[in-house]
Short mmCIF file of C-alpha atoms in Angstrom, two decimals:
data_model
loop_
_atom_site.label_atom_id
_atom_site.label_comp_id
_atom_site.label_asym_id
_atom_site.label_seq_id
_atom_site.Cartn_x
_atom_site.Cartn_y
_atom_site.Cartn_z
CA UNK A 1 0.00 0.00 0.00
CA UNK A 2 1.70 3.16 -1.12
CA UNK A 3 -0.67 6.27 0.23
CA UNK A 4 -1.67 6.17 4.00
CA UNK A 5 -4.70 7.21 4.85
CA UNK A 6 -5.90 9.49 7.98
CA UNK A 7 -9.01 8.85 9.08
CA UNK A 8 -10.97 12.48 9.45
CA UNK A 9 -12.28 13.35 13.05
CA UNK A 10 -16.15 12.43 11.86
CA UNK A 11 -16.76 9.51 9.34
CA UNK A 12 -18.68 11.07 6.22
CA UNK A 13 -20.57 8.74 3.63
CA UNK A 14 -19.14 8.96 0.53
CA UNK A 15 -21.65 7.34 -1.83
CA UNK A 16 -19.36 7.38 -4.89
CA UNK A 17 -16.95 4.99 -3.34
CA UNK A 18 -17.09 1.69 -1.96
CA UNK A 19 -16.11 -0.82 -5.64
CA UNK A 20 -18.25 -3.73 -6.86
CA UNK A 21 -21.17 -2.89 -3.90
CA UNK A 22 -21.30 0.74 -3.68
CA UNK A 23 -24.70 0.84 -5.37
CA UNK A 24 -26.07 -1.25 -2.36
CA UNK A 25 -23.76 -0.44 0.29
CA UNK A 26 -25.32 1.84 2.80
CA UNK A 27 -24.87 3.33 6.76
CA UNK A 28 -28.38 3.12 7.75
CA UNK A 29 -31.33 0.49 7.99
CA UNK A 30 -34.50 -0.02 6.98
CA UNK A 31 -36.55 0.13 3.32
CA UNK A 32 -35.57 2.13 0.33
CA UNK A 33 -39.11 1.08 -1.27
CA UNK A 34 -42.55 -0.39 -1.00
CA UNK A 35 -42.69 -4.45 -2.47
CA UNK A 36 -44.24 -6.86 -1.26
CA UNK A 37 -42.94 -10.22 -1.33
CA UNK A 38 -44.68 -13.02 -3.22
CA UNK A 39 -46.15 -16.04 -1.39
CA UNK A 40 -45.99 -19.33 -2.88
CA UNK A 41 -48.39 -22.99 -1.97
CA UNK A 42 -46.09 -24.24 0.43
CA UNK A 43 -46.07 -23.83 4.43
CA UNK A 44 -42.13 -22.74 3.91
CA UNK A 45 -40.88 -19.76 1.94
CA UNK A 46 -37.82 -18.79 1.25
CA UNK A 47 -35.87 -15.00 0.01
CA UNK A 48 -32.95 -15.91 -1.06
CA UNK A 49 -30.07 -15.69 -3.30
CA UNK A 50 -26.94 -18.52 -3.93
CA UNK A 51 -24.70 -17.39 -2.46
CA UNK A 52 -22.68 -19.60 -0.24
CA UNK A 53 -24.73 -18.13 2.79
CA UNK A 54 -28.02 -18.88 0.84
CA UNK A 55 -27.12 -22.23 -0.48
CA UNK A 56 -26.84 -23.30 3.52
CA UNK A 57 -30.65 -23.08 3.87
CA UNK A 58 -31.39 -24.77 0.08
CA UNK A 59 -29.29 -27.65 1.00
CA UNK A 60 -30.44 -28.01 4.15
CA UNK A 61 -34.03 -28.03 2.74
CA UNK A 62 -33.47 -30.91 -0.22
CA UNK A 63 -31.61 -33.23 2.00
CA UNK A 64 -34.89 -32.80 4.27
CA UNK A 65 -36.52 -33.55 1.10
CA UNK A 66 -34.28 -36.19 0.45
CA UNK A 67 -34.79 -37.80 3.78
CA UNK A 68 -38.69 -38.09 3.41
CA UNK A 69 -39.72 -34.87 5.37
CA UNK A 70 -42.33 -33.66 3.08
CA UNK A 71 -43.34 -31.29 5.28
CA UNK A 72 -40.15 -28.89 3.91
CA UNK A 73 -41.37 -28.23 0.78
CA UNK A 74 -40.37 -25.01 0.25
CA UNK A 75 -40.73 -22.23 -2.59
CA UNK A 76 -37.42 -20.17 -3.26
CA UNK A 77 -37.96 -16.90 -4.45
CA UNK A 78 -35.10 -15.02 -5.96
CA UNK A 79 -33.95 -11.63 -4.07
CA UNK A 80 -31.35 -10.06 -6.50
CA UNK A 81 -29.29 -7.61 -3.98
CA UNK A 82 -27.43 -5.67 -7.01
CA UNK A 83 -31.22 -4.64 -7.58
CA UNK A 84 -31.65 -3.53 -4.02
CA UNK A 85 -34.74 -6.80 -3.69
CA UNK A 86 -33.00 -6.62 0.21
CA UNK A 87 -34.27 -2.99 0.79
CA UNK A 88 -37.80 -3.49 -0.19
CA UNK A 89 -40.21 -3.33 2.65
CA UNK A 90 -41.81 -6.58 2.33
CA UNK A 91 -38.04 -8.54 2.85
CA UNK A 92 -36.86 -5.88 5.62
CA UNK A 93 -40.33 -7.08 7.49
CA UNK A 94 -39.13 -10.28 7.48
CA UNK A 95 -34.86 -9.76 7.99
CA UNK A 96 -34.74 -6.03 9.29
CA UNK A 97 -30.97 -6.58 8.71
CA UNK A 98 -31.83 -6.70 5.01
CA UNK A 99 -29.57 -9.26 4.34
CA UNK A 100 -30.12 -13.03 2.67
CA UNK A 101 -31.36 -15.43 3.10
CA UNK A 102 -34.86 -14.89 5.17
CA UNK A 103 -36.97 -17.48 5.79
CA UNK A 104 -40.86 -17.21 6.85
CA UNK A 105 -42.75 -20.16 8.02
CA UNK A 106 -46.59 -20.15 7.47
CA UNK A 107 -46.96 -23.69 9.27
CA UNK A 108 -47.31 -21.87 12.46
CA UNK A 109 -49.81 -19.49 13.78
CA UNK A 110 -48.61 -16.19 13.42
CA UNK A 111 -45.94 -17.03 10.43
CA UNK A 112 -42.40 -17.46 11.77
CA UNK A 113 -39.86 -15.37 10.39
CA UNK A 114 -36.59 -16.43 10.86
CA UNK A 115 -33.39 -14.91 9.46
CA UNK A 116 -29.48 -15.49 9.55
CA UNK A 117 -28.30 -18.52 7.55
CA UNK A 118 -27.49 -20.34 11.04
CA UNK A 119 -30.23 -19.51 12.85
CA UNK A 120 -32.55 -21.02 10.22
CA UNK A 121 -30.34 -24.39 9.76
CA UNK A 122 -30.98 -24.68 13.61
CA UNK A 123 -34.47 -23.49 13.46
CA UNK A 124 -35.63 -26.23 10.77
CA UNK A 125 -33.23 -29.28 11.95
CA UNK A 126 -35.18 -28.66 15.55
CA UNK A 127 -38.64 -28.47 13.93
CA UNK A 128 -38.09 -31.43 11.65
CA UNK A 129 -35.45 -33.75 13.75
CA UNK A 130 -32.92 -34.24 11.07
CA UNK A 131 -29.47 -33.08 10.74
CA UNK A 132 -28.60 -32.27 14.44
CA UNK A 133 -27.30 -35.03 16.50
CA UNK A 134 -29.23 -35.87 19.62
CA UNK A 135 -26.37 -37.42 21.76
CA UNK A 136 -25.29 -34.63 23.78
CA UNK A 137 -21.74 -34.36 23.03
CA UNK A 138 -22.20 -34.88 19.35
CA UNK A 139 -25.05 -32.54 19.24
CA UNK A 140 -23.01 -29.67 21.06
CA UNK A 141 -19.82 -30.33 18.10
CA UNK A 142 -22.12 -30.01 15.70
CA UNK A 143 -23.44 -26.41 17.15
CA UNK A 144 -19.45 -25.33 18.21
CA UNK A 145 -18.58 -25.62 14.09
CA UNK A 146 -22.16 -24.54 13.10
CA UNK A 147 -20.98 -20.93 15.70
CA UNK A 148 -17.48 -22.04 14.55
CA UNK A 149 -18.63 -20.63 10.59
CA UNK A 150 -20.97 -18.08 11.57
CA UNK A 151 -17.51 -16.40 13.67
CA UNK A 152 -15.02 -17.35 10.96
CA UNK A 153 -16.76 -16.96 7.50
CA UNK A 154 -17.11 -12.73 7.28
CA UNK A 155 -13.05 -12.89 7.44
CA UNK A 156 -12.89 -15.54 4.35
CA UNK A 157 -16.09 -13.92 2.63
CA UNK A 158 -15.83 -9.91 3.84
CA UNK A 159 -12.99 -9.60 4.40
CA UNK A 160 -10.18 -12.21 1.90
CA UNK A 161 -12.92 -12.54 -0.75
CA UNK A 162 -13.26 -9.02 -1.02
CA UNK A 163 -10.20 -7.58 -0.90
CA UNK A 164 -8.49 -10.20 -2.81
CA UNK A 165 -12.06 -10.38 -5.53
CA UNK A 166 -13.79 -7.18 -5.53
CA UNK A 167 -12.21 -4.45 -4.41
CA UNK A 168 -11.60 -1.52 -6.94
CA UNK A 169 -7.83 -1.66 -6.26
CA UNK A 170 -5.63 -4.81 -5.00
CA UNK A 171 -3.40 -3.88 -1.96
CA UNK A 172 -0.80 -6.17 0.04
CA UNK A 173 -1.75 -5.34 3.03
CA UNK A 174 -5.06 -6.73 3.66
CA UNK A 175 -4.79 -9.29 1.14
CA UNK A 176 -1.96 -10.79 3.22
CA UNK A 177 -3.60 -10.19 6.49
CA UNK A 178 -6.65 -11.84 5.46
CA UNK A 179 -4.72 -14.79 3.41
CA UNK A 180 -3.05 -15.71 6.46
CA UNK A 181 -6.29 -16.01 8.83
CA UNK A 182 -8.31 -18.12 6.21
CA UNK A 183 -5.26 -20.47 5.85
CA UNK A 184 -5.44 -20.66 9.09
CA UNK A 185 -8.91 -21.97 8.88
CA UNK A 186 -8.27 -24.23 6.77
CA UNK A 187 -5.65 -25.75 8.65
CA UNK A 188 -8.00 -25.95 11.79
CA UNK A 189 -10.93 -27.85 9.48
CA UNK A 190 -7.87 -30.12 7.81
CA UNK A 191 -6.37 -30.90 11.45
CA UNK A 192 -10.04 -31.72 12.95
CA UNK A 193 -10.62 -33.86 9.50
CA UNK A 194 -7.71 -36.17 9.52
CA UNK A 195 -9.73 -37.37 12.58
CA UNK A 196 -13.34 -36.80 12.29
CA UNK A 197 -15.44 -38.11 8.49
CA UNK A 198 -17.97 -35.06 9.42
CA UNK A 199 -17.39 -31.91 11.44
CA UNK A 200 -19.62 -33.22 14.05
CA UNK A 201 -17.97 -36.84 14.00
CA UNK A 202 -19.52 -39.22 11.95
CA UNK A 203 -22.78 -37.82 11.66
CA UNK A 204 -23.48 -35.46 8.61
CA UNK A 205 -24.99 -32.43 10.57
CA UNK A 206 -26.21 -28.60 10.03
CA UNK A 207 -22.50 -28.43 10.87
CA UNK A 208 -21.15 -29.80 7.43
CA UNK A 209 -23.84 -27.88 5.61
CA UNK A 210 -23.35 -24.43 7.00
CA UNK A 211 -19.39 -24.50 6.34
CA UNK A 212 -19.46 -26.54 3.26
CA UNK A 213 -20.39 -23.52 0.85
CA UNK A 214 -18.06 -21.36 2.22
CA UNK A 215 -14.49 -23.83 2.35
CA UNK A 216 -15.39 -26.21 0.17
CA UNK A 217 -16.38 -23.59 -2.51
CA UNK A 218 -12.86 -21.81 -2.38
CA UNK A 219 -10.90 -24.93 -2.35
CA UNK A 220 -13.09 -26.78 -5.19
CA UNK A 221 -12.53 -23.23 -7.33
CA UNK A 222 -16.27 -21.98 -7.44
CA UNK A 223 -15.83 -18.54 -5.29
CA UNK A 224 -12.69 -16.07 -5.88
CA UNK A 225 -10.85 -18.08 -8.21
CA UNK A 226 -8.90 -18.35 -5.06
CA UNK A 227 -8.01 -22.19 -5.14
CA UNK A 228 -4.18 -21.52 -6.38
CA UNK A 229 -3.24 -18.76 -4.76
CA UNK A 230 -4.76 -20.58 -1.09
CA UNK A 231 -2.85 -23.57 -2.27
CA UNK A 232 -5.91 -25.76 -1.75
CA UNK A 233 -4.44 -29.19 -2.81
CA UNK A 234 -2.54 -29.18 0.56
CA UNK A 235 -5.69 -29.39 2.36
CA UNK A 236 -6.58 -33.03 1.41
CA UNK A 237 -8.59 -33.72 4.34
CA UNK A 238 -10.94 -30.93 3.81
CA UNK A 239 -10.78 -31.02 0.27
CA UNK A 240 -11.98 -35.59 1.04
CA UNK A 241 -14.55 -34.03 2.78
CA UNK A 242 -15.28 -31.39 0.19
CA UNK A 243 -16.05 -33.76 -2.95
CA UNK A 244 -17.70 -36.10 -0.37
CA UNK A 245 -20.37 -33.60 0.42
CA UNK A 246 -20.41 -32.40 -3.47
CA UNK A 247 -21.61 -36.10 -4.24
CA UNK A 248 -24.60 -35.79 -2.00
CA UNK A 249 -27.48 -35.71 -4.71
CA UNK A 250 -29.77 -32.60 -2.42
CA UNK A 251 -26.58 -30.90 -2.38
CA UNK A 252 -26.19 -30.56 -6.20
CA UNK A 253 -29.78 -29.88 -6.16
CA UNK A 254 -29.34 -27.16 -3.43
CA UNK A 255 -26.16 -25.29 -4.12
CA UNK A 256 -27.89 -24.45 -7.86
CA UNK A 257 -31.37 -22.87 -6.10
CA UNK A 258 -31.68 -18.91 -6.38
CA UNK A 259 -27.91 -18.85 -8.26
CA UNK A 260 -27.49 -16.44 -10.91
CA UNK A 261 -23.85 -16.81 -11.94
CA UNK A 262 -21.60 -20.04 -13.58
CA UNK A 263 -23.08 -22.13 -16.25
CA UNK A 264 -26.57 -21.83 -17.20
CA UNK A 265 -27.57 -25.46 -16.20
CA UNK A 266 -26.16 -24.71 -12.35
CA UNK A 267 -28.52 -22.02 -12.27
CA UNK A 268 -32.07 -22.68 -10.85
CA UNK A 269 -33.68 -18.81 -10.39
CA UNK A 270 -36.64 -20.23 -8.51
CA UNK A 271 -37.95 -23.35 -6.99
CA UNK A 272 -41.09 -23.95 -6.12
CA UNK A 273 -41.02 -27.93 -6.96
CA UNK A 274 -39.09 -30.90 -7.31
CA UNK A 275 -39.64 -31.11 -10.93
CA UNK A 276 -38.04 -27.75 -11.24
CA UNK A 277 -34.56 -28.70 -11.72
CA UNK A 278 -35.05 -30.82 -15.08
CA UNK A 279 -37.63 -28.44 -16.45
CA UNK A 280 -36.34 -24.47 -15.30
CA UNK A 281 -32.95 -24.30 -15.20
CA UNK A 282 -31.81 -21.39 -17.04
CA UNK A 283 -30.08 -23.54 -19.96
CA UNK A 284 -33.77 -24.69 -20.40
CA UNK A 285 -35.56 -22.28 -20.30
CA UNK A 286 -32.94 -20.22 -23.10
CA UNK A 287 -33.03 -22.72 -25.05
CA UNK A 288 -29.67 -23.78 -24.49
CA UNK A 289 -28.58 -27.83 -25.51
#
């Protein structure tokens, strides 16, 4: 970094600054706009986009599918945040930290809402009984990784990811500082998974799915285009666990729900049923062989 940089006495907003997000990047709360959000047949709806924080909840949902819990039908309705969809005052009734995903459930009386990715993989493996151990001590490993991501992901995703990704200008500094704490994560997961098939033990938990997106993504090349420069092939224990989890037939169904980027047969805009993801993907529905 070659300028320094002295912060003034008061913090002013300067609106023309800020890179990729600076359209939707903002100091205050609340709605922009009036929308309403649409409402589809089943009990669970979902706002979402997928992003490695929304594919937690989609996954979550088809391998409830997958297991024979009909009651999770869900309908996934696409909330493009370049557009602002987060600011509109139907989606900051239901996350008031306008962020995705945001999840309301109409099976109960009021409607639940329920928003941060983590809190909703706990809320719906406690309503349905899947996906959260119910020994004690492996049920309390699978919530210490599942609190383990929600501390540790905002420096691979905010703060690596975006510095090293998206920012307007590259700089040493911060690309370094964060480089060194997400290698250190990944050396944490890789020690723990010499040992352990799941994060949890051997029980596939809300655990694996809420860090999955996030670790396995960089190291498997799908976010940041980050995989050589992190040196990923020297994490073979995560990156076992990594393809193991990419096998998982609800988790290629779930990491393509609500994504808008990559090839046009990974991207499923909206799901409403299971017969969505031969018929809707967007290589089908433009045509594309």
């Amino acid at each position: 970094m070659t300028d320094s940089y002295t912060p003034p006495a008061v913090w002013i907003w300067d609106k023309n600054k800020g890179g990729a997000f600076a359209n939707i990047n903002r100091p205050i709360a609340g709605a922009t706009h009036d929308k309403a959000l649409p409402v589809g047949p089943h009990p669970l709806q979902l706002y979402s986009l997928g992003t490695p924080n929304g594919q937690k909840v989609t996954i979550l949902l088809e391998e409830l599918l997958e297991a024979g819990v009909t009651q999770a039908e869900y309908d996934a309705w696409l909330i493009r945040i370049g557009d602002g969809d987060q600011f509109g005052s139907g989606f900051v009734d239901v996350n008031p930290n306008s962020k995705i995903p945001a999840l309301m459930d109409h099976s109960v009386s009021p409607p639940q809402r329920v928003f941060e990715s983590g809190a909703i993989l706990l809320y719906l493996a406690e309503k349905f009984g899947k996906f959260l151990p119910t020994d004690p001590a492996k049920r309390t490993a699978a919530l210490s990784w599942l609190f383990w991501q929600m501390g540790s992901a905002p420096i691979l995703g905010g703060g690596f990811g975006h510095f090293f990704a998206y920012a307007p200008e590259k700089y040493e500094y911060p690309i370094n500082r964060y480089t060194m704490e997400v290698k250190r994560q990944l050396d944490v997961l890789d020690r723990h998974l010499a040992e352990n098939d799941y994060l949890a033990g051997d029980e596939y938990s809300i655990a694996d799915i809420a860090v999955w997106p996030w670790y396995a993504g960089v190291l498997l090349n799908r976010v940041y285009g980050a995989a050589e420069f992190l040196d990923a092939g020297s994490y073979k224990n995560v990156l076992r666990w990594a393809n193991q989890i990419d096998a998982r037939p609800a988790v290629k169904r779930g990491r393509i729900v609500n994504k808008t980027n990559g090839p046009l047969e990974d991207q499923l805009h909206e799901r409403h049923d299971a017969g969505d993801f031969a018929t809707k993907t967007q290589d089908k529905l433009e045509g594309v062989a």
